[in-house]
Short mmCIF file of C-alpha atoms in Angstrom, two decimals:
data_model
loop_
_atom_site.label_atom_id
_atom_site.label_comp_id
_atom_site.label_asym_id
_atom_site.label_seq_id
_atom_site.Cartn_x
_atom_site.Cartn_y
_atom_site.Cartn_z
CA UNK I 1 39.57 50.53 2.11
CA UNK I 2 38.35 47.64 -0.03
CA UNK I 3 40.83 44.98 -1.02
CA UNK I 4 41.12 43.93 -4.64
CA UNK I 5 39.85 40.44 -5.50
CA UNK I 6 41.19 37.97 -8.06
CA UNK I 7 39.89 34.75 -9.60
CA UNK I 8 42.85 32.42 -9.08
CA UNK I 9 41.44 29.11 -10.23
CA UNK I 10 38.64 27.69 -12.37
CA UNK I 11 37.38 24.18 -12.99
CA UNK I 12 34.39 22.62 -14.66
CA UNK I 13 32.73 19.32 -15.33
CA UNK I 14 30.85 18.86 -18.58
CA UNK I 15 28.96 20.13 -20.36
CA UNK I 16 26.60 17.51 -21.77
CA UNK I 17 22.94 17.17 -22.61
CA UNK I 18 22.84 14.20 -20.24
CA UNK I 19 25.26 12.85 -17.63
CA UNK I 20 23.91 9.43 -16.66
CA UNK I 21 27.22 8.41 -15.10
CA UNK I 22 27.83 11.17 -12.55
CA UNK I 23 25.65 12.33 -9.68
CA UNK I 24 25.48 16.09 -9.22
CA UNK I 25 27.83 15.74 -6.25
CA UNK I 26 30.38 13.88 -8.36
CA UNK I 27 30.16 16.53 -11.10
CA UNK I 28 30.84 19.21 -8.49
CA UNK I 29 33.69 17.17 -6.99
CA UNK I 30 35.22 16.84 -10.46
CA UNK I 31 34.91 20.58 -11.14
CA UNK I 32 36.27 21.45 -7.69
CA UNK I 33 39.25 19.12 -8.04
CA UNK I 34 40.17 20.84 -11.31
CA UNK I 35 39.70 24.32 -9.83
CA UNK I 36 41.84 23.53 -6.77
CA UNK I 37 44.56 22.07 -9.00
CA UNK I 38 44.33 25.11 -11.26
CA UNK I 39 44.77 27.48 -8.30
CA UNK I 40 47.29 25.21 -6.58
CA UNK I 41 45.38 25.22 -3.30
CA UNK I 42 44.35 22.69 -0.71
CA UNK I 43 40.72 23.59 0.02
CA UNK I 44 40.88 22.20 3.57
CA UNK I 45 43.77 24.46 4.54
CA UNK I 46 43.64 27.41 2.14
CA UNK I 47 39.93 28.24 1.67
CA UNK I 48 38.08 30.10 4.42
CA UNK I 49 34.64 30.19 2.85
CA UNK I 50 32.40 28.54 0.24
CA UNK I 51 29.33 29.79 -1.65
CA UNK I 52 26.96 27.84 -3.90
CA UNK I 53 24.13 29.11 -6.10
CA UNK I 54 21.21 26.68 -6.24
CA UNK I 55 17.44 26.49 -6.20
CA UNK I 56 15.63 23.74 -4.26
CA UNK I 57 13.08 22.93 -6.97
CA UNK I 58 15.85 22.56 -9.56
CA UNK I 59 17.66 20.18 -7.24
CA UNK I 60 14.66 18.10 -6.25
CA UNK I 61 15.84 18.39 -2.65
CA UNK I 62 14.38 20.52 0.12
CA UNK I 63 16.77 22.78 2.06
CA UNK I 64 19.34 22.03 -0.63
CA UNK I 65 21.95 24.30 0.94
CA UNK I 66 22.58 21.53 3.46
CA UNK I 67 23.85 19.34 0.60
CA UNK I 68 26.61 21.61 -0.67
CA UNK I 69 29.67 21.28 1.64
CA UNK I 70 30.95 17.71 1.29
CA UNK I 71 31.78 17.61 -2.42
CA UNK I 72 33.68 20.91 -2.16
CA UNK I 73 35.82 20.05 0.86
CA UNK I 74 33.72 22.50 2.88
CA UNK I 75 32.51 20.38 5.79
CA UNK I 76 32.94 22.29 9.06
CA UNK I 77 33.69 25.50 7.14
CA UNK I 78 31.64 28.67 6.57
CA UNK I 79 29.32 27.81 3.66
CA UNK I 80 26.09 29.27 2.37
CA UNK I 81 23.84 29.06 -0.67
CA UNK I 82 22.50 31.91 -2.76
CA UNK I 83 19.16 31.27 -4.43
CA UNK I 84 20.14 33.13 -7.56
CA UNK I 85 22.51 32.88 -10.46
CA UNK I 86 26.14 31.82 -10.05
CA UNK I 87 27.19 35.45 -10.50
CA UNK I 88 25.16 36.35 -7.41
CA UNK I 89 27.24 33.74 -5.56
CA UNK I 90 30.38 35.26 -7.08
CA UNK I 91 29.26 38.62 -5.71
CA UNK I 92 28.83 37.14 -2.23
CA UNK I 93 32.34 35.67 -2.38
CA UNK I 94 33.71 38.98 -3.65
CA UNK I 95 32.18 40.79 -0.67
CA UNK I 96 33.58 38.28 1.80
CA UNK I 97 37.06 38.95 0.47
CA UNK I 98 36.81 42.68 -0.27
CA UNK I 99 35.54 43.29 3.26
CA UNK I 100 38.55 41.52 4.74
CA UNK I 101 36.42 38.81 6.37
CA UNK I 102 38.13 36.06 4.37
CA UNK I 103 41.14 35.70 2.07
CA UNK I 104 40.20 32.72 -0.10
CA UNK I 105 36.60 31.82 -1.05
CA UNK I 106 35.27 29.08 -3.35
CA UNK I 107 32.21 29.63 -5.57
CA UNK I 108 30.18 26.80 -7.11
CA UNK I 109 27.12 26.40 -9.32
CA UNK I 110 25.84 23.47 -11.32
CA UNK I 111 23.04 22.06 -13.42
CA UNK I 112 21.64 18.56 -13.42
CA UNK I 113 18.82 19.62 -15.72
CA UNK I 114 18.58 16.16 -17.26
CA UNK I 115 17.35 14.83 -13.91
CA UNK I 116 14.44 17.31 -13.76
CA UNK I 117 11.36 15.68 -15.22
CA UNK I 118 8.93 18.60 -14.92
CA UNK I 119 11.03 21.73 -15.47
CA UNK I 120 8.28 23.69 -17.24
CA UNK I 121 5.95 23.03 -14.30
CA UNK I 122 8.64 24.23 -11.90
CA UNK I 123 9.16 27.41 -13.93
CA UNK I 124 5.41 28.01 -14.06
CA UNK I 125 5.30 27.46 -10.29
CA UNK I 126 7.54 30.55 -10.00
CA UNK I 127 4.74 32.73 -11.36
CA UNK I 128 2.22 34.58 -9.20
CA UNK I 129 -0.20 31.95 -7.84
CA UNK I 130 -3.29 34.18 -7.89
CA UNK I 131 -3.15 36.09 -11.14
CA UNK I 132 -0.66 34.32 -13.44
CA UNK I 133 -0.54 30.61 -12.67
CA UNK I 134 -4.28 29.90 -13.10
CA UNK I 135 -3.85 30.46 -16.86
CA UNK I 136 -1.72 27.25 -16.95
CA UNK I 137 0.30 28.45 -19.92
CA UNK I 138 3.78 27.09 -20.62
CA UNK I 139 6.08 29.88 -19.34
CA UNK I 140 7.93 30.02 -22.67
CA UNK I 141 4.94 32.22 -23.56
CA UNK I 142 6.68 35.03 -21.67
CA UNK I 143 9.64 34.81 -24.05
CA UNK I 144 7.32 34.83 -27.07
CA UNK I 145 5.47 37.88 -25.75
CA UNK I 146 8.69 39.75 -24.97
CA UNK I 147 10.28 38.90 -28.33
CA UNK I 148 7.15 40.05 -30.18
CA UNK I 149 7.22 43.29 -28.19
CA UNK I 150 10.80 43.93 -29.32
CA UNK I 151 9.92 43.17 -32.94
CA UNK I 152 6.98 45.59 -32.86
CA UNK I 153 9.18 48.29 -31.33
CA UNK I 154 11.68 47.86 -34.15
CA UNK I 155 14.49 46.75 -31.85
CA UNK I 156 15.44 43.73 -33.98
CA UNK I 157 14.14 41.45 -36.71
CA UNK I 158 13.43 37.71 -36.62
CA UNK I 159 16.32 37.22 -39.07
CA UNK I 160 18.68 39.07 -36.73
CA UNK I 161 17.62 36.81 -33.87
CA UNK I 162 18.29 33.79 -36.09
CA UNK I 163 21.75 35.19 -36.82
CA UNK I 164 22.49 35.17 -33.07
CA UNK I 165 21.77 31.43 -33.06
CA UNK I 166 23.94 30.89 -36.13
CA UNK I 167 26.84 32.82 -34.57
CA UNK I 168 26.69 31.19 -31.16
CA UNK I 169 26.23 27.61 -32.32
CA UNK I 170 29.09 28.05 -34.80
CA UNK I 171 31.27 29.67 -32.09
CA UNK I 172 30.62 26.61 -29.95
CA UNK I 173 32.28 24.40 -32.58
CA UNK I 174 35.61 25.66 -31.20
CA UNK I 175 34.61 24.98 -27.59
CA UNK I 176 35.21 21.37 -26.55
CA UNK I 177 32.94 21.85 -23.51
CA UNK I 178 29.91 22.97 -25.56
CA UNK I 179 26.96 20.58 -25.72
CA UNK I 180 25.03 22.19 -28.58
CA UNK I 181 27.61 23.28 -31.15
CA UNK I 182 26.38 23.17 -34.74
CA UNK I 183 27.44 24.33 -38.18
CA UNK I 184 24.06 25.79 -38.92
CA UNK I 185 22.60 28.52 -41.12
CA UNK I 186 19.64 30.82 -40.60
CA UNK I 187 17.10 28.77 -42.54
CA UNK I 188 16.75 25.84 -40.12
CA UNK I 189 16.55 28.27 -37.21
CA UNK I 190 13.74 30.23 -38.82
CA UNK I 191 11.94 27.07 -39.95
CA UNK I 192 12.28 25.15 -36.68
CA UNK I 193 9.08 24.29 -34.84
CA UNK I 194 7.52 27.29 -33.11
CA UNK I 195 7.63 27.27 -29.30
CA UNK I 196 5.79 30.53 -28.66
CA UNK I 197 5.66 32.68 -31.77
CA UNK I 198 7.79 34.35 -32.99
CA UNK I 199 10.25 32.20 -31.01
CA UNK I 200 11.29 28.91 -32.62
CA UNK I 201 12.75 25.88 -30.87
CA UNK I 202 16.29 26.65 -32.09
CA UNK I 203 16.08 30.23 -30.78
CA UNK I 204 15.86 28.84 -27.23
CA UNK I 205 18.87 27.38 -25.44
CA UNK I 206 18.54 23.68 -24.65
CA UNK I 207 19.56 22.54 -21.20
CA UNK I 208 22.85 20.93 -20.31
CA UNK I 209 24.38 19.31 -17.24
CA UNK I 210 27.59 20.53 -15.69
CA UNK I 211 29.31 22.07 -12.71
CA UNK I 212 31.63 25.08 -12.43
CA UNK I 213 33.89 26.05 -9.53
CA UNK I 214 35.91 29.26 -9.08
CA UNK I 215 38.53 30.02 -6.46
CA UNK I 216 38.76 33.69 -5.44
CA UNK I 217 41.41 35.37 -3.32
CA UNK I 218 42.50 38.83 -2.29
CA UNK I 219 45.27 40.05 -4.55
CA UNK I 220 48.03 39.72 -1.93
CA UNK I 221 47.15 36.12 -1.16
CA UNK I 222 46.71 35.42 -4.89
CA UNK I 223 50.43 36.11 -5.41
CA UNK I 224 51.22 33.02 -3.34
CA UNK I 225 49.23 30.76 -5.66
CA UNK I 226 50.46 29.32 -8.93
CA UNK I 227 47.49 30.37 -11.07
CA UNK I 228 47.32 33.33 -13.43
CA UNK I 229 45.07 35.75 -11.51
CA UNK I 230 42.19 37.53 -13.21
CA UNK I 231 41.04 40.71 -11.48
CA UNK I 232 37.38 41.14 -10.50
CA UNK I 233 37.18 44.83 -11.35
CA UNK I 234 33.50 45.33 -10.74
CA UNK I 235 30.36 43.39 -9.95
CA UNK I 236 26.71 44.38 -9.80
CA UNK I 237 23.20 42.99 -9.70
CA UNK I 238 19.62 44.21 -9.91
CA UNK I 239 16.02 43.02 -10.17
CA UNK I 240 13.00 44.49 -11.87
CA UNK I 241 9.61 43.64 -10.35
CA UNK I 242 8.52 39.99 -10.34
CA UNK I 243 5.01 40.99 -11.49
CA UNK I 244 4.25 40.31 -15.14
CA UNK I 245 1.78 43.19 -15.14
CA UNK I 246 4.13 46.01 -14.13
CA UNK I 247 7.52 44.82 -15.36
CA UNK I 248 9.30 46.44 -18.28
CA UNK I 249 8.57 44.33 -21.38
CA UNK I 250 10.81 46.12 -23.87
CA UNK I 251 14.13 47.00 -22.27
CA UNK I 252 16.05 44.75 -19.88
CA UNK I 253 16.20 47.28 -17.07
CA UNK I 254 17.59 44.69 -14.67
CA UNK I 255 20.56 44.32 -17.02
CA UNK I 256 21.06 48.06 -17.31
CA UNK I 257 21.03 48.53 -13.52
CA UNK I 258 23.27 45.52 -12.85
CA UNK I 259 25.82 46.73 -15.40
CA UNK I 260 25.71 50.31 -14.14
CA UNK I 261 26.69 49.04 -10.71
CA UNK I 262 29.45 46.80 -12.09
CA UNK I 263 30.80 49.64 -14.27
CA UNK I 264 30.73 52.06 -11.33
CA UNK I 265 32.71 49.66 -9.14
CA UNK I 266 35.12 48.99 -12.03
CA UNK I 267 35.37 52.73 -12.80
CA UNK I 268 34.32 52.12 -16.40
CA UNK I 269 32.80 55.24 -17.92
CA UNK I 270 32.59 54.28 -21.59
CA UNK I 271 31.69 50.58 -21.76
CA UNK I 272 31.83 50.46 -25.56
CA UNK I 273 35.42 51.63 -25.58
CA UNK I 274 36.62 49.82 -22.49
CA UNK I 275 35.05 46.34 -22.80
CA UNK I 276 36.90 44.18 -25.36
CA UNK I 277 34.41 41.31 -25.45
CA UNK I 278 31.34 40.05 -23.64
CA UNK I 279 29.66 36.83 -22.62
CA UNK I 280 25.98 37.69 -22.13
CA UNK I 281 22.86 35.72 -21.46
CA UNK I 282 21.32 34.36 -24.67
CA UNK I 283 18.83 31.89 -23.17
CA UNK I 284 16.58 33.11 -25.98
CA UNK I 285 18.27 34.56 -29.06
CA UNK I 286 16.56 37.95 -28.79
CA UNK I 287 17.84 38.21 -25.20
CA UNK I 288 21.43 38.57 -26.45
CA UNK I 289 20.40 41.61 -28.50
CA UNK I 290 18.22 43.05 -25.72
CA UNK I 291 20.99 42.55 -23.17
CA UNK I 292 23.74 44.06 -25.34
CA UNK I 293 21.73 47.27 -25.58
CA UNK I 294 20.92 47.35 -21.86
CA UNK I 295 24.59 46.75 -21.03
CA UNK I 296 25.42 49.88 -23.08
CA UNK I 297 27.60 47.87 -25.46
CA UNK I 298 25.50 48.97 -28.45
CA UNK I 299 23.06 51.77 -29.17
CA UNK I 300 19.38 50.88 -28.69
CA UNK I 301 18.09 49.09 -31.78
CA UNK I 302 21.60 48.53 -33.18
CA UNK I 303 22.54 45.14 -31.70
CA UNK I 304 20.70 43.22 -34.42
CA UNK I 305 22.26 45.15 -37.29
CA UNK I 306 25.73 44.81 -35.73
CA UNK I 307 25.15 41.06 -35.42
CA UNK I 308 24.21 40.83 -39.10
CA UNK I 309 27.33 42.80 -40.02
CA UNK I 310 29.50 40.34 -38.10
CA UNK I 311 30.61 42.83 -35.42
CA UNK I 312 29.79 40.38 -32.62
CA UNK I 313 31.58 37.42 -34.19
CA UNK I 314 34.91 36.28 -32.78
CA UNK I 315 36.80 38.36 -35.37
CA UNK I 316 34.45 41.33 -35.02
CA UNK I 317 34.88 44.64 -33.19
CA UNK I 318 32.89 43.41 -30.17
CA UNK I 319 33.01 39.61 -29.86
CA UNK I 320 29.93 38.37 -28.01
CA UNK I 321 29.65 34.85 -26.61
CA UNK I 322 32.84 33.49 -28.17
CA UNK I 323 32.20 30.37 -26.05
CA UNK I 324 28.98 29.72 -27.93
CA UNK I 325 26.84 31.20 -25.16
CA UNK I 326 23.88 29.36 -23.76
CA UNK I 327 22.67 28.56 -27.28
CA UNK I 328 25.91 26.73 -28.08
CA UNK I 329 27.16 25.56 -24.68
CA UNK I 330 23.71 24.74 -23.28
CA UNK I 331 21.65 26.37 -20.57
CA UNK I 332 23.09 25.44 -17.18
CA UNK I 333 20.26 26.77 -14.99
CA UNK I 334 21.83 28.41 -11.91
CA UNK I 335 25.34 27.94 -13.35
CA UNK I 336 24.72 30.04 -16.48
CA UNK I 337 26.46 33.10 -15.09
CA UNK I 338 29.55 31.16 -14.05
CA UNK I 339 29.64 29.59 -17.52
CA UNK I 340 29.71 33.08 -19.03
CA UNK I 341 32.38 34.21 -16.54
CA UNK I 342 34.40 31.02 -17.10
CA UNK I 343 34.83 31.92 -20.77
CA UNK I 344 35.87 35.46 -19.85
CA UNK I 345 38.51 34.07 -17.47
CA UNK I 346 39.87 31.63 -20.06
CA UNK I 347 40.02 34.37 -22.73
CA UNK I 348 41.79 36.79 -20.36
CA UNK I 349 44.31 34.08 -19.46
CA UNK I 350 44.92 33.36 -23.14
CA UNK I 351 43.74 29.78 -22.62
CA UNK I 352 40.70 29.70 -24.90
CA UNK I 353 42.39 27.50 -27.50
CA UNK I 354 41.00 27.64 -31.03
CA UNK I 355 38.53 30.34 -30.01
CA UNK I 356 41.13 32.66 -28.40
CA UNK I 357 40.40 36.30 -29.16
CA UNK I 358 43.19 38.59 -30.36
CA UNK I 359 42.30 41.37 -27.95
CA UNK I 360 41.18 40.20 -24.56
CA UNK I 361 42.20 42.51 -21.73
CA UNK I 362 38.81 43.40 -20.25
CA UNK I 363 35.66 41.31 -20.57
CA UNK I 364 32.10 41.44 -19.27
CA UNK I 365 29.97 38.50 -18.16
CA UNK I 366 26.24 39.03 -17.74
CA UNK I 367 23.67 36.55 -16.44
CA UNK I 368 19.88 36.58 -16.42
CA UNK I 369 18.24 34.18 -13.99
CA UNK I 370 15.82 32.97 -16.66
CA UNK I 371 12.05 32.74 -16.87
CA UNK I 372 10.02 34.11 -15.26
CA UNK I 373 12.52 36.36 -13.47
CA UNK I 374 13.81 39.87 -14.02
CA UNK I 375 17.02 39.20 -12.12
CA UNK I 376 20.41 40.04 -13.59
CA UNK I 377 24.06 40.10 -12.51
CA UNK I 378 27.17 41.46 -14.23
CA UNK I 379 30.89 41.17 -13.60
CA UNK I 380 33.80 43.01 -15.25
CA UNK I 381 37.06 41.06 -15.35
CA UNK I 382 40.54 42.17 -16.47
CA UNK I 383 43.90 40.45 -16.84
CA UNK X 1 40.19 13.91 -14.40
CA UNK X 2 39.42 13.59 -10.79
CA UNK X 3 37.50 10.35 -10.89
CA UNK X 4 39.40 7.10 -11.00
CA UNK X 5 36.60 4.59 -11.31
CA UNK X 6 34.26 5.91 -13.98
CA UNK X 7 31.30 3.92 -15.20
CA UNK X 8 32.16 2.44 -18.56
CA UNK X 9 28.85 0.89 -19.59
CA UNK X 10 25.52 2.73 -19.98
CA UNK X 11 23.73 -0.23 -18.38
CA UNK X 12 25.67 0.46 -15.17
CA UNK X 13 24.19 3.96 -14.93
CA UNK X 14 21.13 3.70 -12.72
CA UNK X 15 18.62 6.23 -11.52
CA UNK X 16 16.34 6.56 -8.55
CA UNK X 17 13.00 8.26 -8.86
CA UNK X 18 11.54 10.59 -6.30
CA UNK X 19 8.48 12.78 -6.17
CA UNK X 20 6.71 15.05 -3.78
CA UNK X 21 3.04 15.95 -3.55
CA UNK X 22 3.12 19.74 -3.29
CA UNK X 23 -0.18 21.39 -2.44
CA UNK X 24 -0.57 24.92 -1.18
CA UNK X 25 -3.17 27.46 -0.22
CA UNK X 26 -2.47 31.01 -1.32
CA UNK X 27 -4.08 33.91 0.47
CA UNK X 28 -5.31 36.35 -2.17
CA UNK X 29 -4.83 39.20 0.28
CA UNK X 30 -6.88 42.29 1.05
CA UNK X 31 -6.54 43.79 -2.44
CA UNK X 32 -6.60 40.43 -4.23
CA UNK X 33 -9.80 39.38 -2.46
CA UNK X 34 -11.54 42.66 -3.30
CA UNK X 35 -10.35 42.48 -6.94
CA UNK X 36 -11.54 38.90 -7.43
CA UNK X 37 -14.88 39.50 -5.68
CA UNK X 38 -15.56 42.48 -7.95
CA UNK X 39 -14.72 40.34 -10.96
CA UNK X 40 -17.07 37.58 -9.79
CA UNK X 41 -19.96 39.67 -8.45
CA UNK X 42 -19.90 42.77 -10.66
CA UNK X 43 -18.07 41.47 -13.72
CA UNK X 44 -15.79 44.49 -13.28
CA UNK X 45 -12.01 44.77 -13.48
CA UNK X 46 -10.54 47.13 -10.89
CA UNK X 47 -7.24 48.91 -10.66
CA UNK X 48 -5.60 51.05 -8.01
CA UNK X 49 -4.09 54.42 -8.89
CA UNK X 50 -1.07 55.47 -6.88
CA UNK X 51 -1.63 59.01 -5.56
CA UNK X 52 2.12 59.59 -5.47
CA UNK X 53 3.20 58.57 -8.98
CA UNK X 54 -0.10 58.10 -10.84
CA UNK X 55 0.64 54.51 -11.91
CA UNK X 56 -2.53 52.41 -12.21
CA UNK X 57 -2.07 48.76 -11.19
CA UNK X 58 -4.27 46.04 -12.67
CA UNK X 59 -4.90 43.73 -10.85
CA UNK X 60 -5.42 46.18 -8.01
CA UNK X 61 -2.80 46.17 -5.25
CA UNK X 62 -2.53 47.39 -1.67
CA UNK X 63 0.75 49.23 -2.22
CA UNK X 64 2.78 50.86 -4.98
CA UNK X 65 5.97 49.01 -5.84
CA UNK X 66 7.51 52.18 -7.23
CA UNK X 67 7.33 54.38 -4.14
CA UNK X 68 5.93 52.13 -1.39
CA UNK X 69 2.76 54.22 -1.10
CA UNK X 70 -0.26 52.58 0.56
CA UNK X 71 -3.12 52.32 -1.95
CA UNK X 72 -6.29 52.72 0.11
CA UNK X 73 -9.95 52.36 -0.92
CA UNK X 74 -10.01 55.84 -2.48
CA UNK X 75 -7.52 54.71 -5.12
CA UNK X 76 -9.80 51.98 -6.56
CA UNK X 77 -11.43 52.55 -9.96
CA UNK X 78 -12.76 50.25 -12.69
CA UNK X 79 -10.70 49.87 -15.86
CA UNK X 80 -11.46 48.44 -19.30
CA UNK X 81 -13.18 46.25 -20.36
CA UNK X 82 -11.56 47.32 -23.64
CA UNK X 83 -7.85 47.86 -23.96
CA UNK X 84 -4.86 47.92 -26.27
CA UNK X 85 -2.99 44.78 -27.27
CA UNK X 86 0.65 45.30 -26.26
CA UNK X 87 2.00 41.93 -27.38
CA UNK X 88 0.78 38.49 -28.41
CA UNK X 89 2.05 34.95 -28.95
CA UNK X 90 0.81 31.60 -30.17
CA UNK X 91 2.09 29.03 -27.68
CA UNK X 92 2.64 25.56 -29.14
CA UNK X 93 3.65 23.58 -26.05
CA UNK X 94 1.71 22.72 -22.92
CA UNK X 95 3.06 22.60 -19.37
CA UNK X 96 4.26 19.04 -19.88
CA UNK X 97 6.29 20.22 -22.86
CA UNK X 98 4.04 18.35 -25.29
CA UNK X 99 3.25 19.95 -28.65
CA UNK X 100 -0.30 21.17 -29.05
CA UNK X 101 -2.41 20.39 -32.10
CA UNK X 102 -3.54 24.01 -32.18
CA UNK X 103 -1.73 26.86 -30.41
CA UNK X 104 -2.93 28.58 -27.29
CA UNK X 105 -3.03 32.33 -27.99
CA UNK X 106 -1.95 34.69 -25.24
CA UNK X 107 -1.61 38.43 -25.10
CA UNK X 108 -0.55 41.35 -22.97
CA UNK X 109 -3.43 43.81 -22.72
CA UNK X 110 -3.26 47.35 -21.37
CA UNK X 111 -6.85 47.89 -20.23
CA UNK X 112 -8.26 51.37 -20.74
CA UNK X 113 -7.26 53.40 -17.70
CA UNK X 114 -4.44 51.05 -16.66
CA UNK X 115 -0.70 51.65 -16.66
CA UNK X 116 0.19 47.97 -16.30
CA UNK X 117 -0.62 45.10 -18.65
CA UNK X 118 -2.59 41.91 -18.03
CA UNK X 119 -1.43 38.60 -19.46
CA UNK X 120 -4.43 36.56 -20.55
CA UNK X 121 -5.85 34.29 -23.24
CA UNK X 122 -6.62 35.76 -26.64
CA UNK X 123 -9.45 34.49 -28.79
CA UNK X 124 -7.93 32.52 -31.67
CA UNK X 125 -7.54 35.29 -34.23
CA UNK X 126 -9.21 35.09 -37.63
CA UNK X 127 -6.99 37.81 -39.06
CA UNK X 128 -3.59 39.30 -38.35
CA UNK X 129 -2.94 40.66 -34.88
CA UNK X 130 -0.94 43.81 -34.38
CA UNK X 131 0.33 45.77 -31.41
CA UNK X 132 -1.94 48.64 -30.47
CA UNK X 133 -5.16 47.06 -31.77
CA UNK X 134 -8.21 47.23 -29.52
CA UNK X 135 -9.26 44.09 -27.70
CA UNK X 136 -12.04 43.56 -25.18
CA UNK X 137 -12.42 41.31 -22.16
CA UNK X 138 -15.06 38.61 -22.54
CA UNK X 139 -16.27 37.46 -19.14
CA UNK X 140 -17.74 34.11 -18.28
CA UNK X 141 -21.49 34.16 -17.48
CA UNK X 142 -22.18 35.33 -13.92
CA UNK X 143 -23.26 31.86 -12.78
CA UNK X 144 -19.95 30.36 -13.95
CA UNK X 145 -17.67 32.91 -12.30
CA UNK X 146 -15.84 31.68 -9.22
CA UNK X 147 -13.62 34.61 -8.26
CA UNK X 148 -10.57 33.76 -10.34
CA UNK X 149 -8.58 35.65 -12.97
CA UNK X 150 -9.99 33.03 -15.36
CA UNK X 151 -13.46 34.54 -14.79
CA UNK X 152 -12.24 36.58 -17.75
CA UNK X 153 -12.68 33.92 -20.44
CA UNK X 154 -10.41 35.64 -22.98
CA UNK X 155 -9.83 38.88 -24.84
CA UNK X 156 -11.25 39.27 -28.32
CA UNK X 157 -10.11 41.71 -31.02
CA UNK X 158 -12.70 44.38 -31.81
#
C-alpha cells in the first residue's frame, strides 16, 4: 500500500528580475537553509534523497546534474536531476517516498534567467532541427499562433486575456516575493508593443531569478517535524507530441491529461466543487484561460468570461494565481511549477499574509514547461 | 537570511563570461530524406497516411505517433500545394530579441489532403487574414532549391 506524502518545509530565494549579488548556488543555498529551518530538519541526517529540476542549456553548464548536490547538503547522498519542470521533480520525490524507498526527500528548482544571454536562441534550439528551426523565427511566434487559434475558435477575447494580466499583476502587489507586480489596467496591456500578434509584450511573463526548495516526508515521519504539513493528495503529468505539425493547437491536452492523473490519485471526481483555488501556468495570458478549461475548473470557452466577471480574483468563487502567477511573480524557467506550488502551500498553511484566501483547504498547482513544449504537470494539495 | 556576508555595493558584483561553439549535424532520416528530395527535385510536398488511424502527416514520417504503425512506401502521397490557413501571426522580434522594422508573418497551414499543419512563412498580407482562408505554397525556382523546408519560399493567400 502506498504511503501518504506531506510537504513539511518550504523555502525560497528571490524573486528578482536580476540577482547580480548571488550565484545560482548561493540562491539555492539560501532557499534550502530556509526550507530546512521551516521543516526543522538537518539535511545531512534527516534527508535520504534529493531531486533537482534543471536544463543544461538554461544553466550554461554541461551535465548540470553534477552541480546540484553541494548547495543542498546532498554530497554523498542519493541525488538526481529531472530535465523538466519543478513539479516533475516533485513527482519523483513523491514516488521515492510513497514507494517506501525513502522517508524524507528534498526537491529543488531555480532560475538564473538573468545570466542567460541568448534565451530565445536556446528556446528555438529546442525545435525540430530539420523542419522547424530552418525558418529561424523567434519561438514566441508559437504563442502568437496558438493565441490567434483560440481567438478564432471563440475561446476567449483579447480583452479577456488582458484582464488576466491586470488580475495577476495586481495580485502580485500583495506578494513581497513578486518581481513584476503592477497596479495596471487593461489599456496599457492592450497597447503594449506586439511580440507576435495578437500577443503583446505585457501578455508574456518576464523572467525572474530565484530558487525554491521543498522538503517532503511520509506522513508518519512528518509528525516528528515542527512544520505544518501539507498533504500531497495527487500528482500527475503528461506530454502531447513535440511536433508542431501534429500537436493540438486549440486545447491544452497535456494539461487535461496531467490533471486527470492528479485528480485520479487524489480521488477528486468533481474538480470544480472540490478545488478551492488554483495556481496555474500563465506564461502567456491566454495560457491561464486555456489551462483553466483543460484542468476542468471551468467549462470550455467560459474561463475568459469568468475572469471578466471577477470570479478568478482573490475574492472570487475560484481564485486563480493569488500569488500573481508568472505574469506577476516572474517566469522562473524550470522553477515555475514549484513557484505555483509554493503559493498553494502558503495559502493552505494560512501564511499568505495580505493575500490570504478565506477558503483554502484544497488547491491545485499546474505547470507548463514553456515554449516550445507540450509538457505539463499538476499537483493537488490539501491541509 | 542564510548569508552573513552579502555584497553591499553593486560594483562588487562581478560576472564571468563563457560561451560554447555548438555545431551539429542532424540526420534527416529515411522519411525526412525522401520528403526533402521530393521537395527539391519534384517541387512536391509529400505526406504519409497511417493505414491504422487515417492521419496524414506532413512532413511525411516513417511511423505514426498515435498508434506506432510503420508508414511504408505505400502510405506516401502528395498533398497541397493549396491549403487552409489555420492560424497566423505577425512576429515583431528576431531570434536575438531585437525588434524588427517590419514583422515577419508566419502561419499554420493545413495542406489539402493533410491532417497535420505546417508552420511556415506567410507572404506579407495586403488585406485581412482569417482562419480557414485558402493559401498556396510558393516554391523557390528549381535551381535555387537545396532540399530544405525553406525550399517552400512562403505561402500566399489566394
